Short mmCIF file of C-alpha atoms in Angstrom, two decimals:
data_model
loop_
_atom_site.label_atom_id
_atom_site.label_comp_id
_atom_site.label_asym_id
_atom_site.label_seq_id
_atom_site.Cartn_x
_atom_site.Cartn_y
_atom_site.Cartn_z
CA UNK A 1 0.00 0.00 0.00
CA UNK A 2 2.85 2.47 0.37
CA UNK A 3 4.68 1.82 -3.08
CA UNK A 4 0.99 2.82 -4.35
CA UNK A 5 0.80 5.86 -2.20
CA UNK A 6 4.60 6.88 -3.09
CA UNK A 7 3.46 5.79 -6.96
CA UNK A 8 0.91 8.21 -6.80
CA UNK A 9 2.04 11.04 -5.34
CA UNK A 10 4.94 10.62 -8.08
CA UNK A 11 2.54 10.55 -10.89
CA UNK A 12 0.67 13.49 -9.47
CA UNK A 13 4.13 15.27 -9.07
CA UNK A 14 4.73 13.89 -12.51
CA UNK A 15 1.65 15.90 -13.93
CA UNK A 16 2.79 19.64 -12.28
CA UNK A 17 6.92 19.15 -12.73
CA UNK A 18 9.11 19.58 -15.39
CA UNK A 19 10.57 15.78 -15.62
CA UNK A 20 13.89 14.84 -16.91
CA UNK A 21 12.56 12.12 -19.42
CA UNK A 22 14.35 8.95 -20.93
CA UNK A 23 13.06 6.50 -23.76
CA UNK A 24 12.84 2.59 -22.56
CA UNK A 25 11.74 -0.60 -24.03
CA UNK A 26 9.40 -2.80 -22.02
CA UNK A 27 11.33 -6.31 -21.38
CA UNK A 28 9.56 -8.38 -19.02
CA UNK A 29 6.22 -8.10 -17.17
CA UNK A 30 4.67 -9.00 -13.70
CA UNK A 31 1.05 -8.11 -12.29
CA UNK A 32 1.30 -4.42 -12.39
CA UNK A 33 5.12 -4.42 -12.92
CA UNK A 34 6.50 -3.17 -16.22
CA UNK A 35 10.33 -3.97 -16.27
CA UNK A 36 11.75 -1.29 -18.36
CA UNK A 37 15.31 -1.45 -20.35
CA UNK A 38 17.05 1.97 -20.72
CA UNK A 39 19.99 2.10 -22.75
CA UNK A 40 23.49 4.11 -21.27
CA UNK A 41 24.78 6.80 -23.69
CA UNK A 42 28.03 8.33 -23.50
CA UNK A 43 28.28 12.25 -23.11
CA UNK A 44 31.23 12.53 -25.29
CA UNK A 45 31.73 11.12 -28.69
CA UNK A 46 30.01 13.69 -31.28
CA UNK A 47 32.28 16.49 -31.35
CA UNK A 48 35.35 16.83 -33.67
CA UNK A 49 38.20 16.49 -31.32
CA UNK A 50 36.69 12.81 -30.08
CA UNK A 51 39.91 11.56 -31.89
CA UNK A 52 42.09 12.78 -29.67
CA UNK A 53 40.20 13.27 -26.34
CA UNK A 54 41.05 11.11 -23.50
CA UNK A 55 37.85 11.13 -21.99
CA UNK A 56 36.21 9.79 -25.24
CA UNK A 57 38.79 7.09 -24.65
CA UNK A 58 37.78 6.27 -21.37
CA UNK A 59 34.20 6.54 -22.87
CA UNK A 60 34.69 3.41 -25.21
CA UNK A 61 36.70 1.55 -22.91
CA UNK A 62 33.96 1.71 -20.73
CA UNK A 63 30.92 0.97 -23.24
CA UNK A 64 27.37 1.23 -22.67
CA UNK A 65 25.75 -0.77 -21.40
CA UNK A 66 21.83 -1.25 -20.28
CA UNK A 67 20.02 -0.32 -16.84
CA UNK A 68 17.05 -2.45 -16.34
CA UNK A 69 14.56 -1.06 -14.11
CA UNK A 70 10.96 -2.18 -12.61
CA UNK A 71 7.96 0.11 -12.43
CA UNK A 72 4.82 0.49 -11.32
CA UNK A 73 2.61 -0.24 -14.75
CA UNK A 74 -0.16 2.62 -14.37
CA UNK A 75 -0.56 2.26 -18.79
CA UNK A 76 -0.84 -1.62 -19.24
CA UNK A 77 1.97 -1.76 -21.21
CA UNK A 78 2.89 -4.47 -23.51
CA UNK A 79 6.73 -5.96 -24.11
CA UNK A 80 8.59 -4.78 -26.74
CA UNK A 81 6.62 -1.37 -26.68
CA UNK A 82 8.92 1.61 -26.20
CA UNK A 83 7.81 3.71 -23.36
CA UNK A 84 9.07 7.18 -21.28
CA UNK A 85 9.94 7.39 -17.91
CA UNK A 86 10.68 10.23 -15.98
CA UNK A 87 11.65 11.55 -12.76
CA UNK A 88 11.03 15.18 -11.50
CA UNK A 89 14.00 17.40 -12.23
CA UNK A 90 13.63 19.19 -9.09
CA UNK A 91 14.13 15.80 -7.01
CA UNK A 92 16.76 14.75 -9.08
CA UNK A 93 19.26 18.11 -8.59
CA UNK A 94 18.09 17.77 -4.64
CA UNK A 95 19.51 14.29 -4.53
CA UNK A 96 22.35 15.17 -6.75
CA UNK A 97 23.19 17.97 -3.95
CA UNK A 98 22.78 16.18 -1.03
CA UNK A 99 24.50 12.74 -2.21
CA UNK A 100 27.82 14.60 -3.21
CA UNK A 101 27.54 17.83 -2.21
CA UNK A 102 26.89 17.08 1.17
CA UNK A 103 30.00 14.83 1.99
CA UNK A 104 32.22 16.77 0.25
CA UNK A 105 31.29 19.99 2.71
CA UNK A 106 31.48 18.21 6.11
CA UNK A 107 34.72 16.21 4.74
CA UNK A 108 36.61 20.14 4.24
CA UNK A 109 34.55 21.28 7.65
CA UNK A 110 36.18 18.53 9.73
CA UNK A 111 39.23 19.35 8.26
CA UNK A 112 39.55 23.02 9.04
CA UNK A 113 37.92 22.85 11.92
CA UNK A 114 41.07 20.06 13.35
CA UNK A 115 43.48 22.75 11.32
CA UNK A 116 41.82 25.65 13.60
CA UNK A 117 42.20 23.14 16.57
CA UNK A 118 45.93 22.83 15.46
CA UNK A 119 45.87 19.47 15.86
CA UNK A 120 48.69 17.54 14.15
CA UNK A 121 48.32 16.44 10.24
CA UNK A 122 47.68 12.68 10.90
CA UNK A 123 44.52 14.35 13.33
CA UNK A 124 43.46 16.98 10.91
CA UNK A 125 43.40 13.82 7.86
CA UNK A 126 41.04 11.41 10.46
CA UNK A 127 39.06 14.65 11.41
CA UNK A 128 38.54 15.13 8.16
CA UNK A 129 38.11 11.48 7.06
CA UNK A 130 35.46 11.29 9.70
CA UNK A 131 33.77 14.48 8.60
CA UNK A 132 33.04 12.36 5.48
CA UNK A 133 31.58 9.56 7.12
CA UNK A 134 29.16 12.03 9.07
CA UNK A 135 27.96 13.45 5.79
CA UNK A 136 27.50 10.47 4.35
CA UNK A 137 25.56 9.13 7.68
CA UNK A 138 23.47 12.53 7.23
CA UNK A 139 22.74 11.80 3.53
CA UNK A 140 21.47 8.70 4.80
CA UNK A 141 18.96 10.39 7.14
CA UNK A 142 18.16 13.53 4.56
CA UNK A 143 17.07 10.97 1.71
CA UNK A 144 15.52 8.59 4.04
CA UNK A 145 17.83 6.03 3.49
CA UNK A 146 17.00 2.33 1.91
CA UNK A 147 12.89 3.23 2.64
CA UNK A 148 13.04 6.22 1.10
CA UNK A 149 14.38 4.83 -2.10
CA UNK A 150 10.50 4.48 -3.79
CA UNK A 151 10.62 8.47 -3.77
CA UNK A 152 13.58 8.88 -6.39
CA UNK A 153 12.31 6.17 -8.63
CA UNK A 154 11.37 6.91 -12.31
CA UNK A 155 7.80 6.49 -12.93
CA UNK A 156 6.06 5.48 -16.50
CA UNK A 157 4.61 9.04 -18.21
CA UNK A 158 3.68 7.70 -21.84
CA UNK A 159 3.96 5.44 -24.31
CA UNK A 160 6.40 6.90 -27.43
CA UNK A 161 4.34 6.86 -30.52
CA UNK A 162 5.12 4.23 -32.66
CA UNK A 163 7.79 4.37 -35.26
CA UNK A 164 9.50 2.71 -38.38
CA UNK A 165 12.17 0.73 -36.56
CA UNK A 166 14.92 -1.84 -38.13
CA UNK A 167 15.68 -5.08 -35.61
CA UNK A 168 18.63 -7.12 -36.14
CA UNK A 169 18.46 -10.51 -34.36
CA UNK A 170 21.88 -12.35 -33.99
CA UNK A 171 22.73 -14.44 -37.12
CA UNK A 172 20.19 -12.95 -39.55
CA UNK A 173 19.79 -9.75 -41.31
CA UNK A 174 17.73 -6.54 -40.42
CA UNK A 175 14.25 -7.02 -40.90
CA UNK A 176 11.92 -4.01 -41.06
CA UNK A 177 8.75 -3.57 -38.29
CA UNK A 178 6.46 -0.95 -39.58
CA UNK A 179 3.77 0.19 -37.02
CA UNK A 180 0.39 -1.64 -37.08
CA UNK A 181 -1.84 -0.34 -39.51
CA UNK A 182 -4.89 1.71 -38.15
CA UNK A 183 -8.81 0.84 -39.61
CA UNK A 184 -9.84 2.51 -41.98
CA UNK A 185 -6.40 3.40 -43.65
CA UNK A 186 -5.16 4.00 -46.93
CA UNK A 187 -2.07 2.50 -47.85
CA UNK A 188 -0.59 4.90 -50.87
CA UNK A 189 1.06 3.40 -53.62
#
């Protein structure tokens, strides 16, 4: 009954926020479960200088890959269908702050604040080491830790419209999957 409460209020949050959105394919179903397949992108790779850039490099040597995810099925989707998800931008720059952000601050506090103590190097480095672990306890508590997960979950907005798509299955060659034709419609010739 909570994962439907937390559902909803995400959907209703869904309908009044701007969402950061990302295209998925439907894999696998349970009752009221879609499990969604996102694909990873790289951020670099399109410019000019990705010839010579290390961190295109690193971006290959570390390829995409796919993020499988289960959600709440509000649509009645079916598998194979290509869906959006989404997730509340607002939400998602709050967790981004407090999940590095956070540590980060109390990590340099500890450590000045042993530097203003004049304590020696090895104490100011453990002061500070344990001014990491405190944020990170206090990210903990501020995102409500493992039960609070359900509230930064991506929720199902829409189903993409359907689109000429080419599928290659291993062995054979591409075959073409045209939408379904609707009633009452024309093929041109």
């Amino acid at each position: 009954m909570a994962t439907r409460c937390a559902v909803g209020h995400l959907t209703k949050l869904a309908e009044a926020a701007v969402m950061i959105e990302e295209t998925a394919v439907v894999v696998a179903q349970e009752p009221g479960i879609a499990w969604v397949e996102t694909r990873r992108r790289n951020a670099c790779g399109a410019c000019s200088q990705s010839a010579g850039c290390d961190s295109a490099l690193l971006s290959r040597l570390f390829a995409p890959g796919a993020d499988r995810l289960a959600l709440e099925d509000g649509l009645g989707v079916a598998i194979g269908e290509r869906v959006v998800i989404g997730i509340p931008d607002g939400l998602l720059v709050r967790a981004s702050l407090i999940a590095y952000l956070l540590p980060l601050l109390t990590l340099v506090m500890g450590a000045v604040l042993a530097e203003w103590w004049q304590l020696a190097e090895i104490e100011v480095a453990l002061t500070g080491i344990a001014g990491l672990g405190a944020g990170i306890w206090l990210t903990g508590l501020l995102t409500g830790g493992a039960k609070g997960r359900q509230r930064y979950r991506p929720i199902l907005l829409r189903r993409e419209p359907a689109t000429l798509s080419i599928h290659c299955d291993s062995g054979t060659a591409p075959r073409a999957q045209h939408p379904p034709k609707q009633p009452n419609q024309e093929v041109a010739s």
